[in-house]
Amino acid sequence: NSHPLNITAGIDGNLWFVEYAGNKIGRITTSGVVTEFNLLTNSYLYNIATGIDGNLWFTEGTANKIGRITPSGVVTEFNVPTAQSGLNGITAGPDGNLWFTESLGNKIGRITTDGTIAEFDIPTVAAKLINITVGQDGNLWFTEHDGNKIGRITPSGVVTEFNLPTANSQPYAISLGPDDNVWFTELGGKRIGRITTDGIITEFNISTSTAVG
């Protein structure tokens, strides 16, 4: 019942993953040897990213903490200022910090590698922020599931939002593409979206008519 959820490549040559229900961080070698590390606090874990410091950083949803684990398995946790913020996505930023989404707090958070946290409000109310990635432009791009928007935040905290053409599209996952654009999934819209760094959006239909929304 570990419910492994998200995974990332570590600088140690291994893959690291979160166990959403198992309350552990897992490490797996490319030959398949798994090691698990217990957390200090009981929580549901959502996402994990590799920091510029070589450590793994992860979001603890119910504990309302950002966690850090070294490649040797030493865990440290940092409290997020906004209570019940609904931590979700996390990514390493171009500024050397980690950036994360607060789906209930309606904020984007930034944590330095020594654990100092800053939070930035999102203009759209109850946008339900999900995932976050780094764009080719050096900004952070994120999905607003209930706001039906793609958001962009600069490393200094300036937020811009872009409306999606399809109503109730429920944008969810997001990633930088090889074409230097940002690509995202639309759970409700049943489409894949692409947004350029200047905010031009294109949507592509998924052919399977029974796609889950």
XYZ file of C-alpha atoms in Angstrom, residues 66-183:
118
model
C 8.741 20.781 2.490
C 11.091 17.875 3.014
C 14.740 17.445 2.105
C 16.638 14.180 1.960
C 20.342 13.781 1.278
C 21.589 11.000 -1.028
C 22.665 9.168 2.137
C 19.133 9.335 3.564
C 19.229 12.165 6.130
C 15.807 13.847 6.281
C 15.056 17.444 7.267
C 11.618 19.086 7.200
C 10.619 22.741 6.914
C 7.238 24.158 7.943
C 5.339 26.185 5.344
C 3.997 29.482 6.775
C 0.487 29.172 5.292
C -1.536 26.596 7.230
C -3.150 23.745 5.284
C -1.607 25.066 2.079
C -2.166 21.867 0.089
C 1.393 21.397 -1.119
C 1.670 19.678 -4.476
C 4.242 20.294 -7.240
C 7.908 21.162 -6.760
C 10.785 21.927 -9.102
C 14.327 23.256 -9.006
C 14.405 26.874 -10.145
C 17.029 28.636 -12.270
C 17.907 30.759 -9.235
C 19.149 27.752 -7.252
C 16.025 27.612 -5.084
C 13.159 25.127 -5.048
C 9.721 26.327 -6.138
C 6.441 24.683 -5.163
C 2.683 25.017 -5.551
C 0.102 25.470 -2.805
C -3.182 24.174 -4.201
C -5.224 25.310 -1.182
C -3.118 28.264 -0.080
C -3.389 29.653 -3.622
C 0.263 30.601 -3.592
C 3.568 29.765 -5.202
C 6.281 29.064 -2.668
C 10.047 29.353 -2.864
C 12.469 27.649 -0.505
C 16.207 28.195 -0.408
C 18.540 25.253 0.112
C 19.010 26.360 3.725
C 15.239 26.271 4.323
C 14.111 29.910 4.074
C 10.592 30.076 2.610
C 8.838 32.905 0.761
C 5.289 32.788 -0.619
C 3.673 34.675 -3.508
C -0.081 35.179 -3.906
C -1.873 34.235 -7.124
C -4.402 36.808 -8.433
C -7.067 34.242 -9.370
C -9.000 33.101 -6.290
C -9.192 29.349 -5.602
C -7.168 28.544 -8.721
C -5.990 25.181 -7.273
C -2.353 25.170 -8.362
C -1.047 21.724 -9.258
C 2.297 21.309 -11.026
C 5.229 23.585 -11.796
C 8.218 23.575 -14.158
C 11.032 25.838 -15.351
C 10.696 27.528 -18.712
C 13.428 28.284 -21.225
C 12.943 31.939 -20.315
C 14.154 31.364 -16.743
C 10.700 31.768 -15.208
C 8.534 29.224 -13.419
C 5.363 27.988 -15.166
C 2.479 26.309 -13.366
C -1.011 24.913 -13.903
C -4.167 26.359 -12.360
C -6.563 23.401 -12.361
C -9.684 25.273 -11.223
C -8.610 28.677 -12.524
C -8.365 27.271 -16.073
C -5.130 29.131 -16.593
C -1.416 28.678 -17.026
C 0.581 30.856 -14.664
C 4.082 32.273 -14.910
C 6.145 33.635 -12.041
C 9.533 35.295 -12.297
C 12.286 34.452 -9.778
C 11.545 37.852 -8.197
C 7.871 36.935 -7.702
C 5.999 38.728 -10.509
C 2.961 36.654 -11.538
C 1.257 36.612 -14.947
C -1.701 34.396 -15.855
C -2.873 33.175 -19.260
C -6.459 32.045 -19.889
C -6.942 28.739 -21.683
C -9.191 28.677 -24.785
C -11.109 25.581 -23.643
C -13.484 26.122 -20.719
C -13.074 23.836 -17.685
C -9.985 22.262 -19.229
C -8.447 21.443 -15.814
C -4.744 21.869 -16.651
C -2.631 19.484 -14.608
C 0.882 18.282 -15.568
C 3.382 20.686 -17.118
C 6.855 20.368 -18.626
C 9.426 22.231 -20.696
C 9.498 20.863 -24.245
C 12.486 20.329 -26.571
C 11.178 23.244 -28.667
C 11.667 25.639 -25.714
C 7.900 25.966 -25.250
C 5.998 24.789 -22.184
C 3.599 21.850 -22.644
